[in-house]
């Protein structure tokens, strides 16, 4: 069983206190398994992929394509070629906005998102809408931080050309009913992208069962490296899209006048890819599956329930985001203490949390707060970590009293 002891970085002190890492929604720490996979790649088979006939290049290509195969199985893609390696969720969403949505968008059309999105799933649509003269609409949320399904349904019309939804909210932890929302979109024949950045570490993904058209996620949120992510898309759609970037690796033939593009997935992977990152992502998938989502959910739900319960004893605090279906995020504010002060006091206690708008300013605006403090849990966290968080918050109360 993979646990805290297999994450070398967690075995250290910060400000003289044992590190308690509760910033997992920003990025997760890496198990030895992932670190070893990357070291092994650089120590034994480092070479560029797809081009060489020498042995190292063949081995590197095999490892790179092997990682793609793991990704495809992990999300239940129809085939490996539907899984495009990108720099992360942000690039995956921009790819779809630029290469799929923009060429199909006309003045007067609409793109629909929700009020719960990360900026990565807002700004690319704003840019596409601005270029096309289209309008971006957002479904409302309620006081618990859940998307109002009636608002979502009411905003769909014949003008709606694309829908992009987050699976799990990074700011509040809300798990959205994406399968139901995709079914609603599909009843209107509207293509849907799911931003799965916060879902893959906590929720088993089956893109076939979900019924979406595109699914985007990042390696570093799920125990892999930064700078690597995936765009999954239905082959029929990807095949009809123009390349997102030009360069080497994505072509069959180039003359000065024109180029003939390679088949999927290479058409969307211009230039030398992040080979080590892809291999690391494959190892991160291995590590997640080794623990298993059942165990992950059990541990993380217990931690969330325990932390939520402990919070009741702390005066002056309010939890922001109390959705019925929630993953392991606890966002909170205090009536007098600024979130950044809370973050600084916790840091002095060795507790790493995030204070800010979490790249979800519309969520902050809705709750009328400039920022929250966010503790986000992983399966490697323990009840003792929650106790350290609570002790740190008690200290903050003492300091500010
Ligand atoms: N979407 C959500 C819900 C996120 O939480 C994040 C990152 O925090 C992103 C998108 C962007 O991910 P990345 O920065 O890895 O591209």
Short mmCIF file of C-alpha atoms and ligand atoms in Angstrom, two decimals:
data_model
loop_
_atom_site.label_atom_id
_atom_site.label_comp_id
_atom_site.label_asym_id
_atom_site.label_seq_id
_atom_site.Cartn_x
_atom_site.Cartn_y
_atom_site.Cartn_z
CA UNK A 1 0.00 0.00 0.00
CA UNK A 2 1.41 3.39 -0.97
CA UNK A 3 1.30 5.79 1.97
CA UNK A 4 3.03 8.91 3.30
CA UNK A 5 6.35 7.11 3.76
CA UNK A 6 6.64 6.67 0.00
CA UNK A 7 6.59 10.44 -0.60
CA UNK A 8 10.15 11.54 0.27
CA UNK A 9 9.35 15.26 0.34
CA UNK A 10 6.84 14.79 3.16
CA UNK A 11 9.58 13.56 5.49
CA UNK A 12 10.96 16.96 6.45
CA UNK A 13 10.43 19.84 8.84
CA UNK A 14 9.31 23.33 7.88
CA UNK A 15 9.94 26.12 10.39
CA UNK A 16 11.06 23.44 12.82
CA UNK A 17 7.74 21.57 12.60
CA UNK A 18 6.95 18.36 10.69
CA UNK A 19 5.62 19.30 7.27
CA UNK A 20 1.85 18.93 6.95
CA UNK A 21 1.09 19.30 3.28
CA UNK A 22 -2.54 20.35 2.68
CA UNK A 23 -2.16 22.11 -0.67
CA UNK A 24 -2.93 19.09 -2.83
CA UNK A 25 -5.47 20.86 -5.03
CA UNK A 26 -2.66 23.17 -6.18
CA UNK A 27 -0.27 20.32 -6.81
CA UNK A 28 0.30 16.89 -5.33
CA UNK A 29 3.58 15.47 -4.06
CA UNK A 30 5.29 12.67 -5.98
CA UNK A 31 5.69 9.10 -4.76
CA UNK A 32 9.07 7.36 -5.06
CA UNK A 33 7.56 5.23 -7.82
CA UNK A 34 7.14 8.30 -10.04
CA UNK A 35 10.54 9.76 -9.13
CA UNK A 36 12.18 6.40 -9.93
CA UNK A 37 10.43 6.15 -13.30
CA UNK A 38 11.77 9.54 -14.34
CA UNK A 39 15.30 8.88 -13.02
CA UNK A 40 15.29 5.52 -14.75
CA UNK A 41 14.25 7.12 -18.03
CA UNK A 42 17.08 9.67 -17.88
CA UNK A 43 19.63 7.15 -16.61
CA UNK A 44 18.90 4.40 -19.12
CA UNK A 45 16.86 5.28 -22.22
CA UNK A 46 16.87 9.04 -22.76
CA UNK A 47 16.57 9.76 -26.50
CA UNK A 48 14.17 11.60 -28.76
CA UNK A 49 11.06 9.66 -29.74
CA UNK A 50 9.56 8.59 -33.08
CA UNK A 51 12.53 9.60 -35.22
CA UNK A 52 15.52 7.44 -34.49
CA UNK A 53 16.31 3.93 -35.62
CA UNK A 54 18.81 3.45 -32.82
CA UNK A 55 17.94 1.36 -29.80
CA UNK A 56 17.60 4.12 -27.21
CA UNK A 57 15.18 6.01 -29.42
CA UNK A 58 13.12 2.88 -29.91
CA UNK A 59 13.04 2.25 -26.17
CA UNK A 60 12.12 5.86 -25.42
CA UNK A 61 9.36 5.67 -28.04
CA UNK A 62 8.06 2.46 -26.52
CA UNK A 63 8.02 3.99 -23.04
CA UNK A 64 6.32 7.16 -24.33
CA UNK A 65 3.65 5.25 -26.26
CA UNK A 66 3.34 2.84 -23.33
CA UNK A 67 2.44 5.81 -21.14
CA UNK A 68 -0.21 6.83 -23.68
CA UNK A 69 -1.66 3.33 -23.52
CA UNK A 70 -1.85 3.56 -19.71
CA UNK A 71 -3.65 6.91 -20.00
CA UNK A 72 -6.12 5.44 -22.50
CA UNK A 73 -6.92 2.52 -20.20
CA UNK A 74 -7.07 4.79 -17.16
CA UNK A 75 -9.86 6.97 -18.62
CA UNK A 76 -11.46 4.18 -20.72
CA UNK A 77 -10.72 5.88 -24.03
CA UNK A 78 -11.88 4.06 -27.16
CA UNK A 79 -8.28 4.03 -28.41
CA UNK A 80 -4.78 5.28 -27.59
CA UNK A 81 -4.74 7.72 -30.50
CA UNK A 82 -7.51 9.77 -28.86
CA UNK A 83 -5.16 10.69 -26.01
CA UNK A 84 -3.06 13.75 -26.82
CA UNK A 85 -0.20 14.71 -24.52
CA UNK A 86 -0.28 18.42 -23.70
CA UNK A 87 1.34 20.69 -21.11
CA UNK A 88 -1.68 20.34 -18.84
CA UNK A 89 -5.37 21.08 -18.49
CA UNK A 90 -4.92 24.70 -19.50
CA UNK A 91 -3.28 23.80 -22.79
CA UNK A 92 -5.82 21.04 -23.43
CA UNK A 93 -8.71 23.50 -23.06
CA UNK A 94 -6.97 26.11 -25.23
CA UNK A 95 -6.39 23.45 -27.88
CA UNK A 96 -10.12 22.69 -28.05
CA UNK A 97 -11.08 26.38 -27.94
CA UNK A 98 -8.71 27.21 -30.80
CA UNK A 99 -8.85 24.16 -33.03
CA UNK A 100 -12.42 22.92 -32.50
CA UNK A 101 -14.68 25.68 -31.20
CA UNK A 102 -13.33 28.86 -32.80
CA UNK A 103 -13.54 27.64 -36.42
CA UNK A 104 -17.19 26.66 -35.80
CA UNK A 105 -18.25 29.76 -33.87
CA UNK A 106 -20.17 32.62 -35.53
CA UNK A 107 -21.32 36.03 -34.34
CA UNK A 108 -24.40 35.61 -32.14
CA UNK A 109 -23.48 32.06 -31.03
CA UNK A 110 -23.00 31.17 -27.37
CA UNK A 111 -20.61 29.04 -25.31
CA UNK A 112 -21.91 27.82 -21.95
CA UNK A 113 -19.87 27.25 -18.78
CA UNK A 114 -20.79 27.51 -15.08
CA UNK A 115 -20.06 30.02 -12.35
CA UNK A 116 -17.87 27.42 -10.67
CA UNK A 117 -15.06 27.30 -13.22
CA UNK A 118 -11.32 27.77 -12.80
CA UNK A 119 -10.00 30.65 -14.91
CA UNK A 120 -8.51 28.02 -17.26
CA UNK A 121 -12.05 27.08 -18.22
CA UNK A 122 -13.24 30.68 -18.56
CA UNK A 123 -10.56 32.74 -20.29
CA UNK A 124 -10.02 30.48 -23.37
CA UNK A 125 -13.78 30.72 -24.04
CA UNK A 126 -13.76 34.47 -23.57
CA UNK A 127 -10.96 34.75 -26.13
CA UNK A 128 -12.75 32.50 -28.62
CA UNK A 129 -16.06 34.33 -28.13
CA UNK A 130 -14.40 37.73 -28.53
CA UNK A 131 -12.75 36.65 -31.79
CA UNK A 132 -16.01 35.26 -33.18
CA UNK A 133 -18.42 37.88 -31.83
CA UNK A 134 -20.09 35.19 -29.72
CA UNK A 135 -21.24 35.38 -26.08
CA UNK A 136 -20.06 33.42 -23.04
CA UNK A 137 -22.85 32.37 -20.65
CA UNK A 138 -22.45 30.86 -17.18
CA UNK A 139 -24.94 28.72 -15.25
CA UNK A 140 -25.66 29.98 -11.74
CA UNK A 141 -24.54 28.34 -8.50
CA UNK A 142 -26.29 28.23 -5.12
CA UNK A 143 -25.15 29.05 -1.58
CA UNK A 144 -23.78 25.54 -1.11
CA UNK A 145 -21.55 26.00 -4.15
CA UNK A 146 -23.52 23.64 -6.39
CA UNK A 147 -24.45 24.35 -10.00
CA UNK A 148 -28.16 25.14 -10.37
CA UNK A 149 -29.31 22.61 -12.94
CA UNK A 150 -32.39 24.67 -13.80
CA UNK A 151 -30.18 27.63 -14.67
CA UNK A 152 -27.95 25.33 -16.75
CA UNK A 153 -30.96 23.97 -18.66
CA UNK A 154 -32.50 27.41 -19.13
CA UNK A 155 -29.32 28.81 -20.65
CA UNK A 156 -29.21 26.16 -23.38
CA UNK A 157 -30.73 27.31 -26.65
CA UNK A 158 -30.17 26.87 -30.37
CA UNK A 159 -27.45 29.53 -30.01
CA UNK A 160 -25.40 27.29 -27.68
CA UNK A 161 -22.57 25.80 -29.74
CA UNK A 162 -20.33 24.38 -27.01
CA UNK A 163 -20.43 23.54 -23.31
CA UNK A 164 -17.40 23.33 -20.98
CA UNK A 165 -17.82 22.18 -17.36
CA UNK A 166 -15.54 21.33 -14.50
CA UNK A 167 -15.89 17.88 -13.00
CA UNK A 168 -14.71 18.91 -9.52
CA UNK A 169 -14.35 22.51 -8.34
CA UNK A 170 -10.84 23.43 -7.19
CA UNK A 171 -12.09 26.32 -5.06
CA UNK A 172 -14.84 24.49 -3.15
CA UNK A 173 -14.47 20.77 -3.87
CA UNK A 174 -17.98 20.44 -5.32
CA UNK A 175 -18.35 17.30 -7.43
CA UNK A 176 -20.60 18.31 -10.29
CA UNK A 177 -23.22 15.95 -11.74
CA UNK A 178 -21.38 16.02 -15.06
CA UNK A 179 -22.90 12.82 -16.41
CA UNK A 180 -26.39 14.31 -16.03
CA UNK A 181 -25.25 17.65 -17.46
CA UNK A 182 -23.60 15.94 -20.44
CA UNK A 183 -26.83 14.02 -21.10
CA UNK A 184 -28.75 17.32 -21.10
CA UNK A 185 -26.23 18.83 -23.54
CA UNK A 186 -26.38 15.75 -25.74
CA UNK A 187 -30.18 15.93 -25.92
CA UNK A 188 -29.53 19.25 -27.71
CA UNK A 189 -26.65 17.82 -29.78
CA UNK A 190 -24.10 20.15 -28.19
CA UNK A 191 -20.48 19.00 -27.83
CA UNK A 192 -19.10 19.04 -24.27
CA UNK A 193 -15.63 19.38 -22.75
CA UNK A 194 -15.01 18.35 -19.15
CA UNK A 195 -12.23 20.00 -17.15
CA UNK A 196 -11.07 17.07 -15.06
CA UNK A 197 -8.04 18.72 -13.42
CA UNK A 198 -9.40 18.15 -9.90
CA UNK A 199 -11.27 14.95 -10.66
CA UNK A 200 -8.56 12.47 -11.69
CA UNK A 201 -6.88 12.31 -8.24
CA UNK A 202 -10.22 11.47 -6.59
CA UNK A 203 -12.70 10.02 -9.08
CA UNK A 204 -12.39 7.03 -11.44
CA UNK A 205 -12.86 8.38 -14.96
CA UNK A 206 -14.71 6.58 -17.74
CA UNK A 207 -15.09 8.92 -20.70
CA UNK A 208 -17.29 6.43 -22.54
CA UNK A 209 -19.70 6.22 -19.64
CA UNK A 210 -19.67 10.00 -19.12
CA UNK A 211 -20.54 10.56 -22.77
CA UNK A 212 -18.51 13.77 -23.17
CA UNK A 213 -16.57 14.73 -26.31
CA UNK A 214 -13.39 16.04 -24.71
CA UNK A 215 -11.80 15.46 -21.28
CA UNK A 216 -8.81 17.49 -20.03
CA UNK A 217 -6.52 16.82 -17.07
CA UNK A 218 -3.05 17.57 -15.62
CA UNK A 219 -0.32 15.18 -14.46
CA UNK A 220 0.79 17.24 -11.47
CA UNK A 221 -2.64 17.18 -9.78
CA UNK A 222 -2.53 13.37 -9.75
CA UNK A 223 0.98 12.63 -8.42
CA UNK A 224 2.76 13.12 -11.76
CA UNK A 225 4.91 16.00 -12.97
CA UNK A 226 4.16 19.58 -13.90
CA UNK A 227 4.20 20.41 -17.60
CA UNK A 228 2.38 17.27 -18.70
CA UNK A 229 -1.33 16.71 -19.21
CA UNK A 230 -3.82 15.07 -21.49
CA UNK A 231 -6.54 16.03 -23.86
CA UNK A 232 -8.81 13.13 -24.63
CA UNK A 233 -11.19 13.66 -27.53
CA UNK A 234 -13.42 11.49 -29.69
CA UNK A 235 -11.39 10.42 -32.71
CA UNK A 236 -14.04 11.56 -35.18
CA UNK A 237 -13.85 15.10 -33.79
CA UNK A 238 -10.06 15.23 -33.45
CA UNK A 239 -9.66 13.98 -37.00
CA UNK A 240 -11.74 16.88 -38.30
CA UNK A 241 -9.80 19.53 -36.40
CA UNK A 242 -6.89 21.53 -37.73
CA UNK A 243 -3.59 21.29 -35.83
CA UNK A 244 -3.30 23.60 -32.84
CA UNK A 245 0.38 24.34 -33.41
CA UNK A 246 2.69 23.86 -36.37
CA UNK A 247 6.12 22.23 -36.23
CA UNK A 248 7.94 18.96 -36.56
CA UNK A 249 6.54 15.59 -35.51
CA UNK A 250 2.99 16.33 -36.64
CA UNK A 251 3.55 16.09 -40.36
CA UNK A 252 3.70 13.39 -43.02
CA UNK A 253 5.11 15.62 -45.73
CA UNK A 254 6.12 19.27 -45.97
CA UNK A 255 6.84 21.40 -49.00
CA UNK A 256 7.29 25.15 -48.99
CA UNK A 257 3.72 25.52 -50.25
CA UNK A 258 1.86 23.18 -47.89
CA UNK A 259 1.98 20.34 -45.37
CA UNK A 260 0.26 17.04 -45.01
CA UNK A 261 -0.49 16.26 -41.38
CA UNK A 262 0.23 13.05 -39.53
CA UNK A 263 -2.68 10.96 -38.22
CA UNK A 264 -3.77 11.09 -34.57
CA UNK A 265 -2.33 11.60 -32.04
CA UNK A 266 0.80 13.13 -33.64
CA UNK A 267 -1.24 15.79 -35.45
CA UNK A 268 -1.61 17.57 -32.10
CA UNK A 269 1.86 16.94 -30.70
CA UNK A 270 4.10 19.43 -32.49
CA UNK A 271 7.77 19.41 -31.52
CA UNK A 272 9.68 17.21 -29.11
CA UNK A 273 7.20 16.17 -26.42
CA UNK A 274 7.63 15.98 -22.66
CA UNK A 275 8.84 12.38 -22.79
CA UNK A 276 9.90 12.11 -19.14
CA UNK A 277 6.66 13.79 -18.04
CA UNK A 278 4.57 11.28 -20.00
CA UNK A 279 6.49 8.36 -18.51
CA UNK A 280 6.06 9.93 -15.07
CA UNK A 281 2.32 10.25 -15.73
CA UNK A 282 2.19 6.56 -16.59
CA UNK A 283 3.89 5.80 -13.25
CA UNK A 284 1.51 8.17 -11.44
CA UNK A 285 -1.42 6.23 -12.91
CA UNK A 286 0.19 3.00 -11.68
CA UNK A 287 0.50 4.51 -8.21
CA UNK A 288 -3.13 5.68 -8.14
CA UNK A 289 -4.41 2.30 -9.29
CA UNK A 290 -2.17 0.54 -6.78
CA UNK A 291 -3.90 2.44 -3.97
CA UNK A 292 -7.29 2.21 -5.69
CA UNK A 293 -10.07 4.78 -5.79
CA UNK A 294 -12.11 2.90 -3.21
CA UNK A 295 -9.32 3.30 -0.64
CA UNK A 296 -8.59 6.85 -1.77
CA UNK A 297 -12.24 7.86 -1.36
CA UNK A 298 -12.55 6.14 2.01
CA UNK A 299 -9.47 7.91 3.42
CA UNK A 300 -10.22 11.30 1.90
CA UNK A 301 -13.91 11.30 2.86
CA UNK A 302 -13.00 10.44 6.45
CA UNK A 303 -10.48 13.28 6.49
CA UNK A 304 -13.00 15.73 5.04
CA UNK A 305 -15.70 14.69 7.53
CA UNK A 306 -13.28 14.88 10.43
CA UNK A 307 -12.01 18.32 9.39
CA UNK A 308 -15.56 19.61 8.83
CA UNK A 309 -16.54 18.34 12.27
CA UNK A 310 -13.51 19.92 13.96
CA UNK A 311 -14.40 23.21 12.34
CA UNK A 312 -17.65 23.45 14.28
CA UNK A 313 -15.58 24.02 17.45
CA UNK A 314 -13.71 27.01 16.00
CA UNK A 315 -15.43 30.36 16.59
CA UNK A 316 -15.78 32.91 13.80
CA UNK A 317 -15.01 30.56 10.89
CA UNK A 318 -17.31 29.81 7.98
CA UNK A 319 -16.82 27.01 5.48
CA UNK A 320 -17.34 28.20 1.90
CA UNK A 321 -18.71 25.35 -0.20
CA UNK A 322 -20.96 22.86 1.52
CA UNK A 323 -22.13 20.85 -1.49
CA UNK A 324 -23.73 17.48 -0.83
CA UNK A 325 -21.20 15.82 -3.15
CA UNK A 326 -17.77 17.10 -2.28
CA UNK A 327 -14.21 15.95 -2.76
CA UNK A 328 -11.47 16.63 -0.24
CA UNK A 329 -11.37 20.43 -0.17
CA UNK A 330 -12.10 22.65 2.80
CA UNK A 331 -12.30 26.33 1.86
CA UNK A 332 -12.97 28.72 4.71
CA UNK A 333 -12.94 32.32 5.89
CA UNK A 334 -12.82 33.97 9.31
CA UNK A 335 -14.99 36.97 10.11
CA UNK A 336 -11.97 39.13 11.10
CA UNK A 337 -8.74 37.38 10.09
CA UNK A 338 -7.58 37.75 6.49
CA UNK A 339 -6.98 34.46 4.61
CA UNK A 340 -3.37 35.44 3.91
CA UNK A 341 -2.73 35.97 7.64
CA UNK A 342 -4.23 32.54 8.32
CA UNK A 343 -1.96 31.03 5.66
CA UNK A 344 1.13 32.71 7.16
CA UNK A 345 0.37 31.57 10.71
CA UNK A 346 -0.27 28.03 9.50
CA UNK A 347 3.00 28.07 7.56
CA UNK A 348 4.84 28.98 10.76
CA UNK A 349 3.35 25.77 12.18
CA UNK A 350 4.59 23.73 9.21
CA UNK A 351 1.10 23.49 7.70
CA UNK A 352 0.96 24.26 3.97
CA UNK A 353 -2.42 25.56 2.75
CA UNK A 354 -3.38 28.01 0.03
CA UNK A 355 -4.88 31.45 0.53
CA UNK A 356 -6.25 33.40 -2.38
CA UNK A 357 -8.91 33.39 -5.06
CA UNK A 358 -7.76 29.96 -6.32
CA UNK A 359 -8.07 31.17 -9.95
CA UNK A 360 -11.83 31.17 -9.44
CA UNK A 361 -12.67 34.85 -9.01
CA UNK A 362 -16.32 34.45 -10.07
CA UNK A 363 -16.75 31.98 -7.18
CA UNK A 364 -15.20 34.49 -4.75
CA UNK A 365 -17.47 37.23 -6.12
CA UNK A 366 -20.52 35.04 -5.66
CA UNK A 367 -19.69 34.43 -1.99
CA UNK A 368 -18.66 38.08 -1.61
CA UNK A 369 -15.20 37.26 -0.26
CA UNK A 370 -11.87 38.42 -1.72
CA UNK A 371 -10.22 35.09 -0.98
CA UNK A 372 -10.49 31.94 1.11
CA UNK A 373 -8.00 29.73 2.90
CA UNK A 374 -8.10 26.29 1.34
CA UNK A 375 -6.93 23.03 2.87
CA UNK A 376 -7.05 20.20 0.33
CA UNK A 377 -6.41 16.60 1.25
CA UNK A 378 -4.78 13.59 -0.35
CA UNK A 379 -4.94 9.94 0.64
CA UNK A 380 -1.46 10.42 2.16
CA UNK A 381 -2.83 12.83 4.76
CA UNK A 382 -3.80 11.67 8.24
CA UNK A 383 -6.04 12.70 11.12
CA UNK A 384 -2.89 14.06 12.78
CA UNK A 385 -2.50 16.42 9.81
CA UNK A 386 -6.03 17.72 10.42
CA UNK A 387 -5.21 18.13 14.12
CA UNK A 388 -2.13 20.18 13.15
CA UNK A 389 -4.38 22.36 10.94
CA UNK A 390 -6.83 22.90 13.78
CA UNK A 391 -4.04 23.69 16.27
CA UNK A 392 -2.65 26.23 13.80
CA UNK A 393 -6.05 27.86 13.45
CA UNK A 394 -6.39 27.98 17.26
CA UNK A 395 -3.04 29.79 17.34
CA UNK A 396 -4.34 32.27 14.78
CA UNK A 397 -7.37 32.93 16.97
CA UNK A 398 -5.10 33.55 19.95
CA UNK A 399 -2.81 35.88 17.97
CA UNK A 400 -5.69 37.93 16.62
CA UNK A 401 -7.59 38.09 19.89
N1 LIG B 1 -9.04 23.47 -13.93
C1 LIG B 1 -9.10 23.29 -12.61
C2 LIG B 1 -10.40 22.91 -11.97
C3 LIG B 1 -7.95 23.44 -11.85
O1 LIG B 1 -7.99 23.27 -10.52
C4 LIG B 1 -6.74 23.81 -12.48
C5 LIG B 1 -5.52 24.06 -11.68
O2 LIG B 1 -5.57 24.38 -10.53
C6 LIG B 1 -6.74 23.96 -13.86
C7 LIG B 1 -7.91 23.79 -14.56
C8 LIG B 1 -5.48 24.31 -14.60
O3 LIG B 1 -4.59 23.26 -14.51
P1 LIG B 1 -3.08 23.43 -15.02
O4 LIG B 1 -2.55 24.66 -14.32
O5 LIG B 1 -2.41 22.18 -14.57
O6 LIG B 1 -3.14 23.59 -16.49
#
